[in-house]
């Protein structure tokens, strides 16, 4: 009857974490151990060691080399709202609405292109910046100024370096109407 193998695990770097740190393995059994790498710097190679100490008389200490490189997560674009409804706007007057471009990733978001609406009734008031830092957002303002009665529909397309959603659209909708003076039911 063999005794259980008692194991203590440790790393020599705070960027490597091992779990569990202490375990007991019965004869003929095995277990899994997780080593997690949490780099503190981007693009830096981090060398480390996993030290395994046990009550194994033949090999009481075993060292496993660890190598990792920090890499930042990609940018993640979120455009909201995805549609702007300007409602009813009098001919030759205007309404302004806005949408946000947010970077939910941990790398810089590059705004590569923002299309102007094709219909001249819609216009970007100002192009957004070329970059959005992680955790930040920018507002983009759009103006709607109809020159005739009727419904207007268009879209704005945003191209970015988000590897999962490189193209995002914001749809635009508004209605132009002509205001008419109410008639006096009883003229003098």
mmCIF file of N, CA, C and O in Angstrom, residues 9-21 32-39 46 48-52 64-68:
data_model
loop_
_atom_site.group_PDB
_atom_site.id
_atom_site.type_symbol
_atom_site.label_atom_id
_atom_site.label_comp_id
_atom_site.label_asym_id
_atom_site.label_seq_id
_atom_site.Cartn_x
_atom_site.Cartn_y
_atom_site.Cartn_z
ATOM 1 N N UNK A 9 3.143 23.310 -5.396
ATOM 2 C CA UNK A 9 3.444 23.973 -6.671
ATOM 3 C C UNK A 9 3.634 25.463 -6.434
ATOM 4 O O UNK A 9 2.883 26.088 -5.678
ATOM 5 N N UNK A 10 4.626 26.035 -7.122
ATOM 6 C CA UNK A 10 4.858 27.469 -7.008
ATOM 7 C C UNK A 10 5.521 27.977 -8.286
ATOM 8 O O UNK A 10 6.078 27.200 -9.065
ATOM 9 N N UNK A 11 5.417 29.289 -8.485
ATOM 10 C CA UNK A 11 6.100 29.927 -9.615
ATOM 11 C C UNK A 11 7.024 31.001 -9.053
ATOM 12 O O UNK A 11 6.836 31.474 -7.929
ATOM 13 N N UNK A 12 7.992 31.395 -9.858
ATOM 14 C CA UNK A 12 8.947 32.410 -9.420
ATOM 15 C C UNK A 12 8.617 33.794 -9.982
ATOM 16 O O UNK A 12 9.417 34.704 -9.888
ATOM 17 N N UNK A 13 7.446 33.961 -10.562
ATOM 18 C CA UNK A 13 7.052 35.237 -11.150
ATOM 19 C C UNK A 13 5.586 35.512 -10.812
ATOM 20 O O UNK A 13 4.742 34.619 -10.925
ATOM 21 N N UNK A 14 5.294 36.753 -10.418
ATOM 22 C CA UNK A 14 3.918 37.127 -10.098
ATOM 23 C C UNK A 14 3.016 37.073 -11.330
ATOM 24 O O UNK A 14 1.795 37.031 -11.211
ATOM 25 N N UNK A 15 3.610 37.057 -12.529
ATOM 26 C CA UNK A 15 2.804 37.030 -13.757
ATOM 27 C C UNK A 15 2.299 35.627 -14.093
ATOM 28 O O UNK A 15 1.471 35.466 -14.978
ATOM 29 N N UNK A 16 2.823 34.627 -13.383
ATOM 30 C CA UNK A 16 2.351 33.242 -13.528
ATOM 31 C C UNK A 16 1.698 32.820 -12.225
ATOM 32 O O UNK A 16 2.271 32.993 -11.155
ATOM 33 N N UNK A 17 0.508 32.262 -12.335
ATOM 34 C CA UNK A 17 -0.203 31.785 -11.152
ATOM 35 C C UNK A 17 -0.567 30.327 -11.378
ATOM 36 O O UNK A 17 -0.956 29.935 -12.486
ATOM 37 N N UNK A 18 -0.436 29.529 -10.342
ATOM 38 C CA UNK A 18 -0.743 28.102 -10.444
ATOM 39 C C UNK A 18 -1.873 27.767 -9.480
ATOM 40 O O UNK A 18 -1.961 28.309 -8.379
ATOM 41 N N UNK A 19 -2.740 26.860 -9.931
ATOM 42 C CA UNK A 19 -3.878 26.462 -9.123
ATOM 43 C C UNK A 19 -4.206 25.001 -9.403
ATOM 44 O O UNK A 19 -4.362 24.642 -10.561
ATOM 45 N N UNK A 20 -4.269 24.159 -8.420
ATOM 46 C CA UNK A 20 -4.056 24.421 -6.994
ATOM 47 C C UNK A 20 -2.565 24.497 -6.669
ATOM 48 O O UNK A 20 -1.731 24.062 -7.448
ATOM 49 N N UNK A 21 -2.273 25.046 -5.509
ATOM 50 C CA UNK A 21 -0.871 25.143 -5.092
ATOM 51 C C UNK A 21 -0.437 23.937 -4.263
ATOM 52 O O UNK A 21 0.750 23.665 -4.159
ATOM 53 N N UNK A 32 -5.101 17.473 -12.877
ATOM 54 C CA UNK A 32 -4.680 18.571 -13.746
ATOM 55 C C UNK A 32 -4.391 19.795 -12.902
ATOM 56 O O UNK A 32 -5.030 20.034 -11.870
ATOM 57 N N UNK A 33 -3.439 20.580 -13.393
ATOM 58 C CA UNK A 33 -3.043 21.810 -12.727
ATOM 59 C C UNK A 33 -3.116 22.930 -13.762
ATOM 60 O O UNK A 33 -2.685 22.754 -14.900
ATOM 61 N N UNK A 34 -3.651 24.070 -13.369
ATOM 62 C CA UNK A 34 -3.754 25.215 -14.275
ATOM 63 C C UNK A 34 -2.650 26.217 -13.955
ATOM 64 O O UNK A 34 -2.449 26.587 -12.799
ATOM 65 N N UNK A 35 -1.938 26.641 -14.999
ATOM 66 C CA UNK A 35 -0.969 27.722 -14.882
ATOM 67 C C UNK A 35 -1.520 28.871 -15.720
ATOM 68 O O UNK A 35 -1.746 28.722 -16.920
ATOM 69 N N UNK A 36 -1.754 30.011 -15.076
ATOM 70 C CA UNK A 36 -2.348 31.169 -15.735
ATOM 71 C C UNK A 36 -1.273 32.244 -15.886
ATOM 72 O O UNK A 36 -0.543 32.543 -14.938
ATOM 73 N N UNK A 37 -1.200 32.814 -17.088
ATOM 74 C CA UNK A 37 -0.247 33.883 -17.381
ATOM 75 C C UNK A 37 -0.998 35.195 -17.469
ATOM 76 O O UNK A 37 -1.907 35.344 -18.277
ATOM 77 N N UNK A 38 -0.638 36.150 -16.609
ATOM 78 C CA UNK A 38 -1.242 37.487 -16.610
ATOM 79 C C UNK A 38 -0.132 38.513 -16.742
ATOM 80 O O UNK A 38 0.402 39.011 -15.745
ATOM 81 N N UNK A 39 0.223 38.858 -17.991
ATOM 82 C CA UNK A 39 1.328 39.800 -18.184
ATOM 83 C C UNK A 39 0.938 41.210 -17.767
ATOM 84 O O UNK A 39 -0.218 41.603 -17.856
ATOM 85 N N UNK A 46 8.166 37.102 -20.953
ATOM 86 C CA UNK A 46 8.322 36.856 -19.526
ATOM 87 C C UNK A 46 8.743 35.405 -19.321
ATOM 88 O O UNK A 46 8.022 34.472 -19.699
ATOM 89 N N UNK A 48 9.716 32.339 -16.746
ATOM 90 C CA UNK A 48 9.374 31.933 -15.391
ATOM 91 C C UNK A 48 9.619 30.455 -15.205
ATOM 92 O O UNK A 48 10.031 29.746 -16.142
ATOM 93 N N UNK A 49 9.387 29.998 -13.988
ATOM 94 C CA UNK A 49 9.541 28.578 -13.669
ATOM 95 C C UNK A 49 8.372 28.113 -12.823
ATOM 96 O O UNK A 49 7.913 28.831 -11.934
ATOM 97 N N UNK A 50 7.936 26.910 -13.097
ATOM 98 C CA UNK A 50 6.967 26.217 -12.263
ATOM 99 C C UNK A 50 7.768 25.202 -11.456
ATOM 100 O O UNK A 50 8.429 24.328 -12.029
ATOM 101 N N UNK A 51 7.746 25.333 -10.155
ATOM 102 C CA UNK A 51 8.500 24.439 -9.278
ATOM 103 C C UNK A 51 7.536 23.435 -8.654
ATOM 104 O O UNK A 51 6.536 23.828 -8.040
ATOM 105 N N UNK A 52 7.846 22.162 -8.844
ATOM 106 C CA UNK A 52 7.018 21.084 -8.307
ATOM 107 C C UNK A 52 7.838 20.367 -7.238
ATOM 108 O O UNK A 52 8.865 19.747 -7.547
ATOM 109 N N UNK A 64 9.859 23.230 -14.316
ATOM 110 C CA UNK A 64 9.357 23.348 -15.690
ATOM 111 C C UNK A 64 9.494 24.815 -16.096
ATOM 112 O O UNK A 64 9.024 25.715 -15.393
ATOM 113 N N UNK A 65 10.153 25.048 -17.232
ATOM 114 C CA UNK A 65 10.332 26.412 -17.726
ATOM 115 C C UNK A 65 9.028 26.943 -18.318
ATOM 116 O O UNK A 65 8.292 26.213 -18.992
ATOM 117 N N UNK A 66 8.773 28.224 -18.069
ATOM 118 C CA UNK A 66 7.583 28.897 -18.595
ATOM 119 C C UNK A 66 8.025 30.100 -19.423
ATOM 120 O O UNK A 66 8.934 30.831 -19.025
ATOM 121 N N UNK A 67 7.390 30.301 -20.567
ATOM 122 C CA UNK A 67 7.676 31.452 -21.420
ATOM 123 C C UNK A 67 6.339 32.009 -21.908
ATOM 124 O O UNK A 67 5.494 31.269 -22.404
ATOM 125 N N UNK A 68 6.158 33.316 -21.757
ATOM 126 C CA UNK A 68 4.937 33.961 -22.235
ATOM 127 C C UNK A 68 5.258 35.348 -22.759
ATOM 128 O O UNK A 68 6.264 35.946 -22.390
#
